[in-house]
Short mmCIF file of C-alpha atoms in Angstrom, two decimals:
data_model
loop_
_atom_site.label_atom_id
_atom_site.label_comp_id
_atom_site.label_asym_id
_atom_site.label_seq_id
_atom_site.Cartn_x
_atom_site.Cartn_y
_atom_site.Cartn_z
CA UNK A 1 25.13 32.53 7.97
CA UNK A 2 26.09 32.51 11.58
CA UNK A 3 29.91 32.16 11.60
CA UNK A 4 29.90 30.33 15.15
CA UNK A 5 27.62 27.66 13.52
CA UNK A 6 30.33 27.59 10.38
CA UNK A 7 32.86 26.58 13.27
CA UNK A 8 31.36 24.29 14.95
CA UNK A 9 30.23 22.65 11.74
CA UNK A 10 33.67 22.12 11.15
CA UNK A 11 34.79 20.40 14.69
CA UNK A 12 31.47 17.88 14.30
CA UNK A 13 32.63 14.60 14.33
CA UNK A 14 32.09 12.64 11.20
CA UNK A 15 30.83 9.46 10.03
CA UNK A 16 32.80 7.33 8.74
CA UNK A 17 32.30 7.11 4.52
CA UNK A 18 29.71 5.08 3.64
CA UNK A 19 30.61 3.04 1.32
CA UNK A 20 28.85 2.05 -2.47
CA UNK A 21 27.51 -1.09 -1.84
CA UNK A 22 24.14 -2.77 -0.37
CA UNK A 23 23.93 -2.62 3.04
CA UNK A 24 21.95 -5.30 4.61
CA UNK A 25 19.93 -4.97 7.76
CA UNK A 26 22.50 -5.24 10.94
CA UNK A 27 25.41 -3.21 8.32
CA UNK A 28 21.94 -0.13 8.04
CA UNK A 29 20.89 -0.06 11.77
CA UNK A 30 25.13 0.24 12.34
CA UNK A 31 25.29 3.05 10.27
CA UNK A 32 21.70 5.01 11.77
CA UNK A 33 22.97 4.15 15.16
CA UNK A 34 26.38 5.90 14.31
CA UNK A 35 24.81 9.30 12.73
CA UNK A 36 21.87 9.80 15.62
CA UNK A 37 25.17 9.27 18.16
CA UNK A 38 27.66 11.36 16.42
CA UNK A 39 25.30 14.07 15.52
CA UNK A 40 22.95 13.66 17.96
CA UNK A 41 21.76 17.45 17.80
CA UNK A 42 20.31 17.06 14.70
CA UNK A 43 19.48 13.70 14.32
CA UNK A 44 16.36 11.71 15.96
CA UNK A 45 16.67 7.33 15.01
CA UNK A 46 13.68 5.71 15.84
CA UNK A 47 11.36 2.34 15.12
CA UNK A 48 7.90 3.38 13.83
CA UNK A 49 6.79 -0.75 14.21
CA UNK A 50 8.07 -3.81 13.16
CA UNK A 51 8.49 -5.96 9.89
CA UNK A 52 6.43 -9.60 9.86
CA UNK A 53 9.59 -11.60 10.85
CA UNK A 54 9.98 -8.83 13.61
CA UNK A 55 12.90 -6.31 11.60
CA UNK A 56 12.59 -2.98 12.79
CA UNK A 57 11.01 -0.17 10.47
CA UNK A 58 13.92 2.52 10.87
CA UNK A 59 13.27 6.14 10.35
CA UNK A 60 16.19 8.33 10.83
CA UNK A 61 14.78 12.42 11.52
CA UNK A 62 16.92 15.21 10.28
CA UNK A 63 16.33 18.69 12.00
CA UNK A 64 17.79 21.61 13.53
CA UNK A 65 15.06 20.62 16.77
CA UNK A 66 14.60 16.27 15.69
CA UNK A 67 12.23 15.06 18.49
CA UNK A 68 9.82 17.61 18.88
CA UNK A 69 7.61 19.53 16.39
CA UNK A 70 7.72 22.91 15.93
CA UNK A 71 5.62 26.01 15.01
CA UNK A 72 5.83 26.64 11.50
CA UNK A 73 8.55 24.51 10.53
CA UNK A 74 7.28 21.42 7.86
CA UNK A 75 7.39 17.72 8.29
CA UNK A 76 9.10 16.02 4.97
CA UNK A 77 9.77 11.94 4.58
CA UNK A 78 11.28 9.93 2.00
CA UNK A 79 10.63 6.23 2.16
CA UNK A 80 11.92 3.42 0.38
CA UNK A 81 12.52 -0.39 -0.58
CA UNK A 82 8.48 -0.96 -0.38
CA UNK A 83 9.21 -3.49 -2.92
CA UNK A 84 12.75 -5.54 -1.57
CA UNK A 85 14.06 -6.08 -4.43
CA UNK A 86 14.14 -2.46 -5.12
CA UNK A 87 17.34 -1.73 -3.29
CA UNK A 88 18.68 1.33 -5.18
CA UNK A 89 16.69 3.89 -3.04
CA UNK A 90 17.69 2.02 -0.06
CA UNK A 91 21.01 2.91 -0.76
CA UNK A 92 20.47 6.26 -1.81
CA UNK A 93 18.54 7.04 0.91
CA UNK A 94 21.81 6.22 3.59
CA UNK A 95 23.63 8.48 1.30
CA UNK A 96 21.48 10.93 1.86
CA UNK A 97 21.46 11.08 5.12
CA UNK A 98 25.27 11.40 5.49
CA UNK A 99 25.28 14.10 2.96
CA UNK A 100 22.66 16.20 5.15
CA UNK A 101 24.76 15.08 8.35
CA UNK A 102 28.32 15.78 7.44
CA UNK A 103 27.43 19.24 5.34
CA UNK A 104 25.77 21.00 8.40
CA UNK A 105 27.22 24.16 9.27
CA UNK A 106 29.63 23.49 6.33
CA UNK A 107 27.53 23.85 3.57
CA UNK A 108 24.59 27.10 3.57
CA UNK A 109 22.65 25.52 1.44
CA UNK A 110 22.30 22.35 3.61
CA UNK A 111 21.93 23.92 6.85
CA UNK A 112 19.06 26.16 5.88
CA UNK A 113 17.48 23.04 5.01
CA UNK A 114 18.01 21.52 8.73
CA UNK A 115 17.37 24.88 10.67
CA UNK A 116 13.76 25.11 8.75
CA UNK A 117 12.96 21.48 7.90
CA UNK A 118 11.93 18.49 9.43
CA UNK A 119 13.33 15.50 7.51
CA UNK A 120 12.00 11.97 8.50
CA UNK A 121 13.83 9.26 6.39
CA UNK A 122 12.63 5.89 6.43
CA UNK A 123 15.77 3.53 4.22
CA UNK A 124 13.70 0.60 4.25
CA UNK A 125 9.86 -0.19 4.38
CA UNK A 126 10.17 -3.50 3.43
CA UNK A 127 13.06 -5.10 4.91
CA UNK A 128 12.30 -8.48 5.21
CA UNK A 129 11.63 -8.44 1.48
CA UNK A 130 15.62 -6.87 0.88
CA UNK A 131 16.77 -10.00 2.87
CA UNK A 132 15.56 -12.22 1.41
CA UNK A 133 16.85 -11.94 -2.13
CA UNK A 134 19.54 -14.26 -2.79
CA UNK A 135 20.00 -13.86 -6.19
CA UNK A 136 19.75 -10.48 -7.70
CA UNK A 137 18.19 -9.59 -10.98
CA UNK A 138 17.08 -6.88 -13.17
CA UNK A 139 13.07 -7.78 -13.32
CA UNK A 140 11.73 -9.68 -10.72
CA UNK A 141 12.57 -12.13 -7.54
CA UNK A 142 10.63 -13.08 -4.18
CA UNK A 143 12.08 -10.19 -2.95
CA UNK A 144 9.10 -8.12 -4.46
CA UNK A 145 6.67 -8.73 -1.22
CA UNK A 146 6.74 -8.79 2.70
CA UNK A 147 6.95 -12.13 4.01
CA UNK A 148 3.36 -13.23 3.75
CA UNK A 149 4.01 -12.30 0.27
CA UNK A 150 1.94 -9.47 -0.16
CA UNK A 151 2.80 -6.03 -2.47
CA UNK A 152 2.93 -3.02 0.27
CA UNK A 153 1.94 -0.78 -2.86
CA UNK A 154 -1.12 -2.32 -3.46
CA UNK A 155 -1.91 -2.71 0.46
CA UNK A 156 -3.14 0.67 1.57
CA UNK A 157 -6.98 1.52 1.65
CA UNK A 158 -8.34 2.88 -1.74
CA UNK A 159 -10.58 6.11 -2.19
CA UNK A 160 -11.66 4.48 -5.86
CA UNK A 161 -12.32 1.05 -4.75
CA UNK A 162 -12.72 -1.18 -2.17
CA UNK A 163 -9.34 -2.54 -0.99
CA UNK A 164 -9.85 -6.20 0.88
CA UNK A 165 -6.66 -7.37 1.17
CA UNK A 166 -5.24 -8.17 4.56
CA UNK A 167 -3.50 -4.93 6.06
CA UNK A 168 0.29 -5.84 6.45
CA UNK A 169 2.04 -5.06 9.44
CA UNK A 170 4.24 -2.82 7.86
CA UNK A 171 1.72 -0.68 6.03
CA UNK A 172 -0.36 -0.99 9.39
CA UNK A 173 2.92 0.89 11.03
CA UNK A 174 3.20 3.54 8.12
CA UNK A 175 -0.16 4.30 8.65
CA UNK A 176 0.15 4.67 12.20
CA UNK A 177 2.93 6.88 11.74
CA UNK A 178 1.55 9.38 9.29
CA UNK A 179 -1.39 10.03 12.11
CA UNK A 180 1.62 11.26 14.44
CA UNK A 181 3.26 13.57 12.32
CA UNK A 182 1.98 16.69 10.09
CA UNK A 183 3.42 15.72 7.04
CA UNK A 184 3.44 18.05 4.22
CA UNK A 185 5.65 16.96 1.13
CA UNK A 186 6.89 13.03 0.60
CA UNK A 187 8.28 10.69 -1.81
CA UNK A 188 8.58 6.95 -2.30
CA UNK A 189 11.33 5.66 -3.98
CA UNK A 190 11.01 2.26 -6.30
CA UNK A 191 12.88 1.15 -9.47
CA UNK A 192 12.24 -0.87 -12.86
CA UNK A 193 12.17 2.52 -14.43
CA UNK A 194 12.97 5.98 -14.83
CA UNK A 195 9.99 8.46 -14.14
CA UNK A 196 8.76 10.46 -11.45
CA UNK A 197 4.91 9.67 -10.91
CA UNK A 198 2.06 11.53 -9.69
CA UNK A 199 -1.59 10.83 -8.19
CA UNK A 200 -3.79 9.88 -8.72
CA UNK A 201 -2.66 6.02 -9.04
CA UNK A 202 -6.09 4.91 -9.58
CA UNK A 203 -9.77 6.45 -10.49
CA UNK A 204 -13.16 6.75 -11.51
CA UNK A 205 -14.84 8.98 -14.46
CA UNK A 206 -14.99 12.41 -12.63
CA UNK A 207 -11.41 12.53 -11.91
CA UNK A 208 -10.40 11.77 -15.57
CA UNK A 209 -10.03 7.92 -16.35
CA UNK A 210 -12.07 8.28 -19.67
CA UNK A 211 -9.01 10.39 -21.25
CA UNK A 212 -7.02 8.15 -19.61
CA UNK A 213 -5.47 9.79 -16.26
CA UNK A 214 -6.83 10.67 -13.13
CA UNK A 215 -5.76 14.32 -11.55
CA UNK A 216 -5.90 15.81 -8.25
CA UNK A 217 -7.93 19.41 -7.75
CA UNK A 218 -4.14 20.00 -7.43
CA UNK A 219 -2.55 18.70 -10.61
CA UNK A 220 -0.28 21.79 -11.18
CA UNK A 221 1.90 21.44 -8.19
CA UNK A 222 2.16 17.92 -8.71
CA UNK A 223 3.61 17.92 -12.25
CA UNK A 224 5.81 20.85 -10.71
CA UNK A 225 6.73 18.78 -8.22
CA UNK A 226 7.14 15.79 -10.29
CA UNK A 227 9.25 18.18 -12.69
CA UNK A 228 11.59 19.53 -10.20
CA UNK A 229 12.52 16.33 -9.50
CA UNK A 230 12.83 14.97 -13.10
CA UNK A 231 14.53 18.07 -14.56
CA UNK A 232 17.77 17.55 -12.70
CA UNK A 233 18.36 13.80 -13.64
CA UNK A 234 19.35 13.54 -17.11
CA UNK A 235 18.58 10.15 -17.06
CA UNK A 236 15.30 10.16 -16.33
CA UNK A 237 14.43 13.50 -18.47
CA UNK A 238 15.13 11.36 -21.66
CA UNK A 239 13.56 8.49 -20.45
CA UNK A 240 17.53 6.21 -20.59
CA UNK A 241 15.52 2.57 -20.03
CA UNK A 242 13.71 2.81 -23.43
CA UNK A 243 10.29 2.33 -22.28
CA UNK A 244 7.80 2.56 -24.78
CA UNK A 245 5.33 4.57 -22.92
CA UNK A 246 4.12 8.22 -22.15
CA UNK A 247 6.65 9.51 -20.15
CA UNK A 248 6.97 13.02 -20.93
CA UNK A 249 10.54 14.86 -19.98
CA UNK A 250 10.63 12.21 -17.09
CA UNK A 251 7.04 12.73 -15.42
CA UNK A 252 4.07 10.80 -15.66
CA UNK A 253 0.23 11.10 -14.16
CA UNK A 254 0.37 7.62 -12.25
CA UNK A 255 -2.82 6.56 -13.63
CA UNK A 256 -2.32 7.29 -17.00
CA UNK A 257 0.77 5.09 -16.75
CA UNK A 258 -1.26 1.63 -15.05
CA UNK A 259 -4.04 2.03 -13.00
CA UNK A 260 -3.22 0.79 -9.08
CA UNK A 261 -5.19 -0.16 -6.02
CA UNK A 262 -4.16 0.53 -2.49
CA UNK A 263 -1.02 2.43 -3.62
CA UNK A 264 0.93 4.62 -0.78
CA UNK A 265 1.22 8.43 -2.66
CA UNK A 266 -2.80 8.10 -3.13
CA UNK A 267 -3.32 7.12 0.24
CA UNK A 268 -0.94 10.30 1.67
CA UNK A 269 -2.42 12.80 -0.18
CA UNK A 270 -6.18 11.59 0.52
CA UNK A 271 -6.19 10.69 4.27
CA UNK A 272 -2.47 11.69 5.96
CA UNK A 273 -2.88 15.67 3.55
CA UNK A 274 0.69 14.85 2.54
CA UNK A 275 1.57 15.61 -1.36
CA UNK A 276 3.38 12.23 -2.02
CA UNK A 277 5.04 11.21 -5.83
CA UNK A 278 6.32 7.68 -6.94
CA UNK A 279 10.20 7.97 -7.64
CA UNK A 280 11.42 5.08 -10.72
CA UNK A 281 15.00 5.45 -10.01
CA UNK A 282 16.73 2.75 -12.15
CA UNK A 283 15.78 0.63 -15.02
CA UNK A 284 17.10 -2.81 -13.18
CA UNK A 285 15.61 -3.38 -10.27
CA UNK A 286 18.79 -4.38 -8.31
CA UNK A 287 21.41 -3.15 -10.66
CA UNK A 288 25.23 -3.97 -10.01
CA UNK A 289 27.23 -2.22 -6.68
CA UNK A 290 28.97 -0.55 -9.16
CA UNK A 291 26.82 1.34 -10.61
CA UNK A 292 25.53 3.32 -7.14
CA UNK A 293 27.77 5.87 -7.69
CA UNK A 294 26.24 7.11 -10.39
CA UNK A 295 23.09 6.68 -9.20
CA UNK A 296 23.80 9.13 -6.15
CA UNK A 297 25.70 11.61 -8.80
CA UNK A 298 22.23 11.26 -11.14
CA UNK A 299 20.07 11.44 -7.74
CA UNK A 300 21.83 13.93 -5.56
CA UNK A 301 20.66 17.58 -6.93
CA UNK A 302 17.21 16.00 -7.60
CA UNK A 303 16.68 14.71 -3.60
CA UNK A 304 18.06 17.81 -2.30
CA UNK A 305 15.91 20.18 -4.38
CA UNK A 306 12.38 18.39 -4.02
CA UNK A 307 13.05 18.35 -0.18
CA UNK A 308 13.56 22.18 -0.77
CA UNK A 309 9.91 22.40 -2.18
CA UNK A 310 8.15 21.60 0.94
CA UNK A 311 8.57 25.21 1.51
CA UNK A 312 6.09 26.60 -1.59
CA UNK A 313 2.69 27.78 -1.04
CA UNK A 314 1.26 29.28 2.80
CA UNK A 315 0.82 28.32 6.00
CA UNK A 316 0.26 29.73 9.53
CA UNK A 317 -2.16 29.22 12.64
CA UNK A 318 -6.15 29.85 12.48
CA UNK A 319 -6.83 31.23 16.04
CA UNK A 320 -10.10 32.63 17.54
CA UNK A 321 -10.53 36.04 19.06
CA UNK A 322 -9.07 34.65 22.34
CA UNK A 323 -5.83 33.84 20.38
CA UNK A 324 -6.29 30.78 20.81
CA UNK A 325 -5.38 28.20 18.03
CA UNK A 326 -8.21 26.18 16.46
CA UNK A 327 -7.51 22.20 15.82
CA UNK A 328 -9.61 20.49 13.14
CA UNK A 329 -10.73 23.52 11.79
CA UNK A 330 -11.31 23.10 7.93
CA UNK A 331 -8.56 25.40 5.73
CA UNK A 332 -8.37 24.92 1.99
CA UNK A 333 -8.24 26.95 -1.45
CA UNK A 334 -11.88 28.10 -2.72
CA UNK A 335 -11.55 26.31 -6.23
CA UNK A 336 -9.54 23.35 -5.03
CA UNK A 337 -11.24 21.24 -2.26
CA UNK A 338 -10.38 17.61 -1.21
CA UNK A 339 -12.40 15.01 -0.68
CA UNK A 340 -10.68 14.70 2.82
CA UNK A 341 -11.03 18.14 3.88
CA UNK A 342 -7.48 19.13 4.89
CA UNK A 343 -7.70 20.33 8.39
CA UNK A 344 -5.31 22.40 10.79
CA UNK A 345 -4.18 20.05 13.37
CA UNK A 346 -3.73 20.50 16.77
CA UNK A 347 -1.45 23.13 17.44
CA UNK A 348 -4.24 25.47 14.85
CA UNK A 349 -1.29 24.96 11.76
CA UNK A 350 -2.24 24.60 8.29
CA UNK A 351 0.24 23.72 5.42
CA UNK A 352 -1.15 24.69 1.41
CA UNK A 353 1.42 23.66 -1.07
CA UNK A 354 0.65 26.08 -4.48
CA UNK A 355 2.66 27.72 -6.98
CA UNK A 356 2.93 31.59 -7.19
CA UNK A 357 -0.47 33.54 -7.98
CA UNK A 358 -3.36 34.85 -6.24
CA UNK A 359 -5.77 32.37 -4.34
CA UNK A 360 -8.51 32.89 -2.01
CA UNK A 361 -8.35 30.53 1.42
CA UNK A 362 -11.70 29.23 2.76
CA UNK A 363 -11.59 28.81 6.78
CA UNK A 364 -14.74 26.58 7.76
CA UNK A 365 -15.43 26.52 11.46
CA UNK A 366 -19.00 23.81 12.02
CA UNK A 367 -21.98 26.32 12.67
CA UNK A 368 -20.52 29.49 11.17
CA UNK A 369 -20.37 30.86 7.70
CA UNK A 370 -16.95 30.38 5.74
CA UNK A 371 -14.25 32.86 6.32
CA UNK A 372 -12.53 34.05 3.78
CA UNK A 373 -8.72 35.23 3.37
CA UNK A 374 -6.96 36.09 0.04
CA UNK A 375 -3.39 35.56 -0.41
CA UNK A 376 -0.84 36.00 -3.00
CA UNK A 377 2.04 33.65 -3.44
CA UNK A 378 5.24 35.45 -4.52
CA UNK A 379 7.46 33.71 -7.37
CA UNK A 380 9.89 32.46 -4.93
CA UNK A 381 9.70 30.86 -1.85
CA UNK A 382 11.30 33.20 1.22
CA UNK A 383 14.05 32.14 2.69
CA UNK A 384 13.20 28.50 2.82
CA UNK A 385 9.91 29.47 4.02
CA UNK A 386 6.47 29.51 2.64
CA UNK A 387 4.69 32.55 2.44
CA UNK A 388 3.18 33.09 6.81
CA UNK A 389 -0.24 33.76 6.67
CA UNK A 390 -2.08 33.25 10.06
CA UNK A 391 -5.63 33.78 10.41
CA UNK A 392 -7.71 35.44 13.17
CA UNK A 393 -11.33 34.17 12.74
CA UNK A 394 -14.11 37.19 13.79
CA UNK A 395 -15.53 34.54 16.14
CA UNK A 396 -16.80 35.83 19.75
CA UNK A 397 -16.29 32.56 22.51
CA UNK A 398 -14.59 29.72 23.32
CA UNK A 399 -13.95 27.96 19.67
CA UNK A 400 -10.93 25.44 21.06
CA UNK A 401 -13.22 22.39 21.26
CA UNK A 402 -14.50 22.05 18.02
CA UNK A 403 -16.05 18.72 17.30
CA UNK A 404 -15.60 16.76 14.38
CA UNK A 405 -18.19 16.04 11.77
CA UNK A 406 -16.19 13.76 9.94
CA UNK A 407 -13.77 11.85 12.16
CA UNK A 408 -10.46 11.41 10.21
CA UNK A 409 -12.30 10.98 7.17
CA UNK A 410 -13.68 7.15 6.64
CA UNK A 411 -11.27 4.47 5.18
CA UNK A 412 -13.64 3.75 2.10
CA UNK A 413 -13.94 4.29 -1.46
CA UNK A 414 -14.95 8.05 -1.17
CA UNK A 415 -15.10 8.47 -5.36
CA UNK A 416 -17.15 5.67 -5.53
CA UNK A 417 -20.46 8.05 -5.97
CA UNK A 418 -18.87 11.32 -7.13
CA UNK A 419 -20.13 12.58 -10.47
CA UNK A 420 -19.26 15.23 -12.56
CA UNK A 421 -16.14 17.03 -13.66
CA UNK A 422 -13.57 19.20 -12.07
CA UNK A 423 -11.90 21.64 -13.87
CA UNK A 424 -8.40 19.84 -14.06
CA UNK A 425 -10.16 16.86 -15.27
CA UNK A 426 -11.67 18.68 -18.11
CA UNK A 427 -9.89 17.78 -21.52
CA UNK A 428 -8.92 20.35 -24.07
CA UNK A 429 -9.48 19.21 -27.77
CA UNK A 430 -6.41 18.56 -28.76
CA UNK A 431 -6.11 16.45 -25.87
CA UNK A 432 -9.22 14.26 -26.89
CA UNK A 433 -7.79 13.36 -30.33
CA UNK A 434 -4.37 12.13 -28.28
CA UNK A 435 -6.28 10.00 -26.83
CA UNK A 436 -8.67 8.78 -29.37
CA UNK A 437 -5.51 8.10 -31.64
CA UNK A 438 -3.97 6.50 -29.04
CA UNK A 439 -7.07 4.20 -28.38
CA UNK A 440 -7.23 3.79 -31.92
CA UNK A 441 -3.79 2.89 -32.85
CA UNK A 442 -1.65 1.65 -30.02
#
């Protein structure tokens, strides 16, 4: 730890407390304003678009460099409130963000996190829905949808099935914003229960639905993910709201729990390459003031730590023999392709979140044969880094203007004609007769 840094850490200025209550729109955009003036260093506030009734969509960056990517250091975002009358990630979202401000250069921990993260927090996707609840409750109000009173999480485009509803301005925005940024790791935050939910939300036979689920080609890191999270909330490991459902140690497969169109941690993971889970923070939907306390003390560990996992896996720069770096060049894991081919984007960077083991890395450049690279992941992640791999392609020429065959992947249902079976999707037999007892039974 650099002991200047520890020093001036400790003459910041600070923000004033924020207190444990809801904070409405003008009482949130007073608070952001404060932080991105009083630490503007590390600290980027900006509108990504507007709300129907004209609300800005707030996102609040957190980051040793905030306004301007960098080589080899990974975009992360949290968003919440999609649903307004949601408002307990709202809240712990602008606690948060004070934590992260007021511990850099205090705290090691914390400002390892800033010098090698990009943090992009968004309190409030839905605001006009927040406003206008008027009388809060545990289940259900008008709060639930923007103001042309649609669902934001069923308002994305759908790889499973065609997804006709009018695009919102606010999921319009996100989408916008997700094309601007290379985002690696994400997380939405919702309540009505307490579970941490992975893609797929929704499905066809060949990625699982007839046992019930539908997984990614990469299911492990997302029930790792989904379990670092759940692991350090007791409440949520034991399943506290009493659900009768298949929530095991506080993680679910999203589909297995109720099938959903146009939902936002599909849509990141398909078209934006962004490994997104569903957070259930709290059984009531808009629980007491009082209890928020607890909610950050149940929360805190768990937000901290899945930030810190945007940092498994490899990445680096594909250049050509000219050292140049190659946009749009396809990199992914032999055995685990996407239907969106994840692509290096334009500064040649590539981003593979995977757990520890050995994995070989297919490079595909149009008009040449694939290029292969094995790497080994260690058991820990270095230093709040993932394991650098860059890769020089034997190419002879000018590579740098390589031409898409597949522009940004088209917005349509892409598993609408796979067939077959990967090997995630591929049910063991004791597996079967869960289900088939289940089927039978429930």
């Amino acid at each position: 730890m650099d002991c200047a840094r520890l020093w001036l850490g400790l003459l910041m200025p600070a923000v004033a407390a924020l207190d444990f209550s809801y904070h409405h729109q003008p009482e949130m955009e007073a608070f952001l304003k404060n932080v991105a003036q009083n630490y503007s260093s590390i600290t980027h506030l900006h509108s990504i678009g507007k709300s129907v009734q004209g609300r800005n969509l707030w996102v609040l960056v957190v980051g040793r460099s905030p306004k301007e990517h960098r080589i080899g250091i990974p975009e992360f975002k949290y968003v919440a409130n999609m649903h307004g009358d949601e408002a307990v990630g709202r809240e712990l979202l602008l606690h948060l963000i004070e934590y992260l401000v007021t511990r850099d250069g205090r705290d090691p921990e914390i400002t390892n996190l800033i010098n090698s993260t990009r943090i992009h927090i968004m309190p409030s996707m839905n605001p006009d829905g927040f406003e206008a609840v008027v009388k809060p409750d545990c289940f259900y109000n008008d709060g639930r949808d923007n103001s042309n009173l649609y669902d934001l999480n069923r308002n994305f485009p759908d790889a499973f099935e065609l997804n006709e509803v009018p695009r919102q301005p606010e999921t319009v925005a996100v989408m916008k914003w997700l094309t601007t940024e290379t985002f690696v790791l994400s997380a939405n935050l919702h309540g009505g229960a307490l579970v941490a939910s992975y893609p797929f939300d929704n499905g066809v036979p060949a990625t699982g639905t007839l046992y019930s689920r539908s997984l990614t080609p990469d299911d492990d890191v997302f029930q790792y993910l989904a379990n670092t999270y759940a692991s350090r909330n007791p409440d949520m490991k034991r399943n506290s709201c009493r659900i009768k459902t298949g929530f095991s140690n506080g993680i679910i497969n999203g589909y297995s729990w109720y099938p959903l169109k146009g939902g936002m941690q599909d849509y990141n993971y398909i078209w934006a390459q962004c490994f997104e889970i569903t957070l259930e923070l709290s059984c009531c939907k808009y629980p007491r003031k009082e209890k928020l306390p607890g909610f950050w003390k149940d929360n805190k560990d768990s937000l901290i730590e899945y930030i810190k996992q945007v940092h498994i896996g490899v990445k680096g720069q594909v250049f050509d023999q000219n050292q140049t770096p190659l946009s749009n060049v396809t990199v992914e894991v032999q055995d685990r392709k996407h239907i969106c081919p994840y692509r290096t984007n334009k500064f040649g960077e590539y981003y593979l979140l995977l757990l520890p083991g050995s994995y070989v890395v297919e490079v595909t450049v149009p008009g040449h044969d694939p290029h292969l690279t094995k790497v080994t992941i260690p058991p820990k992640s270095q230093n709040f880094s993932a394991l650098k791999k860059d890769i020089l392609l034997p190419f002879r020429g000018q590579l740098n203007h390589i031409s898409e065959s597949n522009p940004l992947c088209p917005r349509i249902p892409l598993y609408s004609e796979l067939q077959g079976h990967s090997a995630a999707t591929k049910p063991s037999l004791f597996l079967f007769l869960v289900t088939l007892f289940h089927i039978l039974f429930k």
